CSV table of C-alpha atoms in Angstrom, one decimal:
chain,number,residue,atom,x,y,z
A,12,MET,CA,47.5,4.9,-31.3
A,13,GLU,CA,47.8,1.9,-29.0
A,14,GLN,CA,50.3,-0.6,-30.1
A,15,HIS,CA,49.2,-4.2,-30.1
A,16,LYS,CA,51.6,-7.0,-29.3
A,17,PRO,CA,52.4,-9.4,-32.1
A,18,GLN,CA,51.3,-13.0,-31.9
A,19,ILE,CA,54.3,-15.0,-31.0
A,20,ASN,CA,54.4,-18.8,-31.2
A,21,LYS,CA,58.1,-19.3,-31.8
A,22,LEU,CA,61.2,-17.7,-30.3
A,23,TYR,CA,64.8,-18.3,-31.4
A,24,PHE,CA,67.6,-18.2,-28.9
A,25,LYS,CA,70.9,-18.0,-30.7
A,26,ALA,CA,74.4,-17.8,-29.1
A,27,PHE,CA,77.4,-16.3,-30.9
A,28,ARG,CA,80.8,-14.8,-30.2
A,29,ALA,CA,80.5,-11.0,-30.4
A,30,VAL,CA,83.4,-10.5,-32.8
A,31,ASP,CA,82.0,-13.1,-35.2
A,32,ASN,CA,78.7,-11.3,-35.9
A,33,ARG,CA,78.7,-7.5,-35.9
A,34,ALA,CA,75.2,-7.2,-37.4
A,35,ALA,CA,73.6,-9.2,-34.6
A,36,CYS,CA,75.5,-7.2,-32.1
A,37,MET,CA,74.0,-4.0,-33.5
A,38,LYS,CA,70.5,-5.5,-33.2
A,39,PHE,CA,71.3,-6.3,-29.5
A,40,ILE,CA,72.5,-2.8,-28.8
A,41,GLU,CA,69.5,-1.2,-30.5
A,42,GLY,CA,67.1,-3.3,-28.5
A,43,HIS,CA,68.9,-2.9,-25.2
A,44,THR,CA,69.4,0.8,-25.5
A,45,HIS,CA,65.7,1.3,-26.3
A,46,VAL,CA,64.6,-0.6,-23.2
A,47,LEU,CA,67.0,1.3,-20.9
A,48,GLU,CA,65.8,4.6,-22.4
A,49,ILE,CA,62.2,3.7,-21.5
A,50,PHE,CA,63.2,3.4,-17.9
A,51,GLY,CA,65.3,6.6,-18.0
A,52,ILE,CA,68.6,4.7,-17.4
A,53,THR,CA,71.5,6.2,-19.4
A,54,LYS,CA,74.6,5.4,-17.3
A,55,ILE,CA,75.0,1.7,-17.0
A,56,THR,CA,78.3,-0.1,-17.6
A,57,SER,CA,76.8,-3.2,-19.3
A,58,ALA,CA,75.2,-0.9,-21.9
A,59,LYS,CA,78.6,0.4,-23.2
A,60,ILE,CA,79.2,-0.9,-26.7
A,61,ASP,CA,83.0,-1.5,-26.7
A,62,TRP,CA,82.2,-5.2,-26.0
A,63,VAL,CA,81.5,-5.8,-29.7
A,64,LEU,CA,85.3,-5.8,-30.2
A,65,ASN,CA,86.1,-8.0,-27.3
A,66,PRO,CA,86.9,-11.6,-28.3
A,67,GLY,CA,86.0,-12.7,-24.8
A,68,VAL,CA,82.3,-11.7,-25.1
A,69,TYR,CA,79.5,-14.1,-26.0
A,70,VAL,CA,76.0,-13.1,-26.8
A,71,VAL,CA,72.5,-14.7,-26.7
A,72,ILE,CA,69.9,-12.9,-28.8
A,73,VAL,CA,66.2,-13.7,-28.9
A,74,SER,CA,64.0,-13.1,-32.0
A,75,ALA,CA,60.6,-14.2,-33.2
A,76,GLU,CA,62.0,-15.4,-36.5
A,77,GLU,CA,65.4,-16.6,-37.5
A,78,ASP,CA,67.8,-13.6,-37.8
A,79,GLY,CA,64.9,-11.3,-37.0
A,80,LYS,CA,64.7,-8.2,-34.8
A,81,ALA,CA,66.2,-8.6,-31.3
A,82,LEU,CA,63.4,-8.9,-28.8
A,83,ALA,CA,65.6,-9.9,-25.8
A,84,GLY,CA,69.2,-10.7,-25.1
A,85,SER,CA,72.0,-11.4,-22.6
A,86,ARG,CA,75.8,-11.5,-22.6
A,87,VAL,CA,78.7,-13.4,-21.0
A,88,HIS,CA,82.0,-11.5,-20.5
A,89,ILE,CA,85.0,-13.7,-19.8
A,90,ALA,CA,87.5,-12.1,-17.3
A,91,ASP,CA,91.0,-12.0,-18.8
A,92,GLY,CA,92.8,-10.0,-16.1
A,93,ILE,CA,93.1,-7.0,-18.5
A,94,THR,CA,89.6,-5.8,-19.5
A,95,PRO,CA,87.5,-5.1,-16.4
A,96,LEU,CA,84.1,-6.9,-16.2
A,97,PRO,CA,81.1,-4.6,-16.2
A,98,VAL,CA,80.5,-5.3,-12.6
A,99,GLU,CA,84.0,-4.1,-11.8
A,100,GLY,CA,83.3,-0.8,-13.6
A,101,ALA,CA,80.0,-0.4,-11.9
A,102,VAL,CA,80.9,-0.9,-8.3
A,103,GLY,CA,84.8,-0.8,-8.1
A,104,ASP,CA,84.9,2.8,-7.2
A,105,MET,CA,82.5,2.2,-4.3
A,106,ASP,CA,84.2,-1.0,-3.1
A,107,ASN,CA,87.5,-2.0,-4.6
A,108,ARG,CA,87.3,-5.5,-3.1
A,109,ILE,CA,85.4,-6.6,-6.2
A,110,TYR,CA,88.7,-6.5,-8.1
A,111,GLY,CA,90.3,-9.0,-5.9
A,112,MET,CA,87.3,-11.3,-6.0
A,113,VAL,CA,87.4,-11.4,-9.8
A,114,ALA,CA,91.2,-11.7,-10.0
A,115,ASP,CA,91.2,-14.7,-7.6
A,116,ARG,CA,89.0,-16.6,-10.1
A,117,VAL,CA,90.5,-15.6,-13.5
A,118,ALA,CA,92.9,-18.6,-13.7
A,119,ASN,CA,90.1,-21.1,-13.3
A,120,GLY,CA,87.7,-19.3,-15.7
A,121,THR,CA,85.3,-16.7,-14.5
A,122,GLY,CA,83.2,-14.0,-16.1
A,123,GLU,CA,79.9,-12.1,-15.8
A,124,LEU,CA,76.4,-12.6,-16.9
A,125,CYS,CA,75.2,-9.2,-17.9
A,126,GLY,CA,73.2,-7.1,-20.3
A,127,VAL,CA,70.0,-9.1,-19.7
A,128,TRP,CA,67.0,-7.4,-21.2
A,129,ASN,CA,63.7,-8.1,-22.9
A,130,SER,CA,61.3,-5.9,-24.9
A,131,TRP,CA,57.6,-5.2,-24.4
A,132,GLU,CA,56.8,-7.5,-27.3
A,133,ILE,CA,57.6,-10.6,-25.2
A,134,ALA,CA,56.9,-9.2,-21.7
A,135,GLY,CA,54.4,-11.5,-20.0
A,136,LEU,CA,55.0,-14.5,-22.2
A,137,GLY,CA,56.8,-16.4,-19.5
A,138,VAL,CA,60.2,-16.5,-21.3
A,139,GLY,CA,61.8,-13.4,-19.7
A,140,SER,CA,64.9,-13.1,-17.6
A,141,TRP,CA,64.7,-16.5,-15.9
A,142,VAL,CA,64.7,-18.5,-19.1
A,143,LEU,CA,67.3,-16.3,-20.7
A,144,SER,CA,69.6,-16.3,-17.7
A,145,GLN,CA,69.5,-20.2,-17.5
A,146,ILE,CA,70.4,-20.5,-21.2
A,147,THR,CA,73.3,-18.1,-20.6
A,148,VAL,CA,74.5,-20.0,-17.5
A,149,ALA,CA,74.5,-23.2,-19.7
A,150,LEU,CA,76.5,-21.3,-22.4
A,151,SER,CA,79.0,-20.1,-19.7
A,152,SER,CA,79.8,-23.7,-18.8
A,153,LEU,CA,80.2,-24.7,-22.5
A,154,ILE,CA,82.8,-22.0,-22.9
A,155,GLY,CA,84.8,-23.3,-19.9
A,156,LEU,CA,83.8,-21.0,-17.1
A,157,GLN,CA,83.8,-22.3,-13.5
A,158,SER,CA,82.2,-19.3,-11.8
A,159,LEU,CA,80.0,-16.3,-12.9
A,160,PHE,CA,79.4,-12.9,-11.4
A,161,GLY,CA,76.3,-10.8,-11.9
A,162,LEU,CA,74.8,-7.4,-10.9
A,163,THR,CA,71.1,-7.8,-10.4
A,164,ALA,CA,68.2,-5.3,-10.2
A,165,PRO,CA,65.6,-5.8,-7.6
A,166,ALA,CA,63.3,-7.3,-10.3
A,167,THR,CA,65.8,-10.0,-11.3
A,168,TYR,CA,67.4,-10.7,-8.0
A,169,ARG,CA,65.1,-13.6,-7.1
A,170,ASN,CA,65.7,-15.3,-10.5
A,171,ALA,CA,69.5,-15.1,-9.9
A,172,VAL,CA,69.1,-16.9,-6.5
A,173,ARG,CA,66.8,-19.5,-8.1
A,174,GLY,CA,69.6,-20.1,-10.6
A,175,GLY,CA,72.2,-20.9,-8.0
A,176,PHE,CA,73.8,-17.5,-7.4
A,177,ARG,CA,74.5,-16.2,-3.9
A,178,VAL,CA,74.6,-12.6,-2.8
A,179,VAL,CA,78.2,-11.3,-2.3
A,180,LYS,CA,77.6,-9.9,1.2
A,181,GLU,CA,81.4,-9.3,1.7
A,182,ILE,CA,81.2,-6.1,-0.4
A,183,GLY,CA,78.9,-3.0,-0.5
A,184,ILE,CA,76.1,-3.0,2.0
A,185,ASN,CA,75.6,-6.7,2.3
A,186,GLY,CA,76.1,-6.9,-1.5
A,187,LYS,CA,73.9,-3.9,-2.4
A,188,PHE,CA,75.0,-0.7,-4.1
A,189,TYR,CA,73.2,2.4,-5.1
A,190,TYR,CA,73.5,1.9,-8.9
A,191,PRO,CA,73.0,3.0,-11.6
A,192,LYS,CA,71.3,6.0,-9.9
A,193,GLU,CA,71.2,7.2,-6.3
A,194,ASP,CA,67.5,6.1,-6.1
A,195,LEU,CA,68.1,2.6,-7.5
A,196,THR,CA,69.9,-0.4,-6.0
A,197,ALA,CA,71.7,-3.3,-7.5
A,198,THR,CA,73.0,-6.4,-5.8
A,199,VAL,CA,76.3,-8.2,-6.7
A,200,VAL,CA,75.8,-12.0,-7.0
A,201,LEU,CA,78.1,-14.9,-7.7
A,202,ASN,CA,77.8,-18.5,-8.7
A,203,ASP,CA,81.0,-20.3,-7.7
A,204,GLU,CA,79.9,-23.8,-8.7
A,205,LEU,CA,78.7,-23.7,-12.3
A,206,ASP,CA,79.5,-27.3,-12.9
A,207,THR,CA,77.1,-28.7,-10.3
A,208,LEU,CA,74.7,-25.8,-9.4
A,209,PRO,CA,74.1,-27.2,-5.9
A,210,THR,CA,72.0,-24.3,-4.6
A,211,ALA,CA,69.8,-23.8,-7.7
A,212,THR,CA,66.2,-24.9,-7.7
A,213,GLN,CA,65.6,-28.3,-9.2
A,214,GLU,CA,63.9,-26.7,-12.2
A,215,SER,CA,66.8,-24.4,-12.9
A,216,HIS,CA,69.4,-27.2,-12.3
A,217,ASP,CA,67.6,-29.6,-14.7
A,218,PHE,CA,67.1,-27.0,-17.4
A,219,VAL,CA,70.7,-26.0,-17.5
A,220,MET,CA,72.0,-29.6,-17.4
A,221,ALA,CA,69.7,-30.6,-20.3
A,222,LEU,CA,71.0,-27.7,-22.3
A,223,ARG,CA,74.6,-28.6,-21.6
A,224,LYS,CA,73.9,-32.2,-22.8
A,225,ASN,CA,72.0,-31.0,-25.9
A,226,PRO,CA,72.7,-27.3,-26.7
A,227,LYS,CA,70.5,-27.3,-29.7
A,228,GLN,CA,66.9,-28.2,-29.2
A,229,ILE,CA,63.3,-27.1,-29.4
A,230,ILE,CA,61.4,-26.8,-26.1
A,231,PRO,CA,57.7,-26.0,-26.0
A,232,ILE,CA,56.5,-23.9,-23.0
A,233,PRO,CA,53.0,-22.7,-22.1
A,234,ASN,CA,52.2,-19.2,-23.4
A,235,LYS,CA,51.1,-17.2,-20.4
A,236,THR,CA,49.0,-14.8,-22.5
A,237,ASN,CA,46.8,-17.5,-24.0
A,238,ASP,CA,46.1,-21.3,-24.0
A,239,GLY,CA,48.7,-22.1,-26.6
A,240,PHE,CA,52.4,-22.9,-26.5
A,241,ILE,CA,55.6,-21.1,-27.6
A,242,ASP,CA,58.3,-23.2,-29.2
A,243,MET,CA,61.7,-22.1,-28.0
A,244,HIS,CA,64.3,-22.9,-30.6
A,245,ILE,CA,67.5,-22.9,-28.6
A,246,ASP,CA,70.9,-23.0,-30.3
A,247,ILE,CA,73.9,-22.3,-28.1
A,248,VAL,CA,76.3,-24.3,-30.2
A,249,LEU,CA,79.4,-22.2,-31.0
């Protein structure tokens, strides 16, 4: 029987520290794992679940009702010089220069935007990886990070560049690696200027700055599947 997508006119974006909300972490893991399985991806470092015990991990979870089922999500891992970032685990064996790049930035506050996913229920609504990534970039600034790494799939690479990230061409094959499987590629990206986002598009820049100024707000956006609007209830106050 064909599944019909639910009518969605509200989405709740809630940020929290992983160690403070185990139940929400489990919702995130369940949703993320299901999406990866659909695409036949089983070996990916950002899908490991040991992060739920890491006090340096912050999570954004998206649901259609408050405290409801996770429909999308993302994470920020703060680099502490002890626990490797997911990007280090993913490409470090192929190019160990990633370790030095992360280590050089730990003192000033660096981390990684990772684990970005969305479910079929909200695919096509216009609130996918771009909106979620910008909200997570704003969160990264609020927790004191000055720079942010990422490992992008071909489908999300363009959104990363729009958001002010650059390709780390110094490593891999001009920043690209065969990951998580030999027939797939991923690109390492870096935003070294989270405070000002000088290379981000105007739309991305303004969206992030507005969220920093007011990290709890409701933003209506056009629903791309009909003529209506979706109210994004954003709360990244920690």
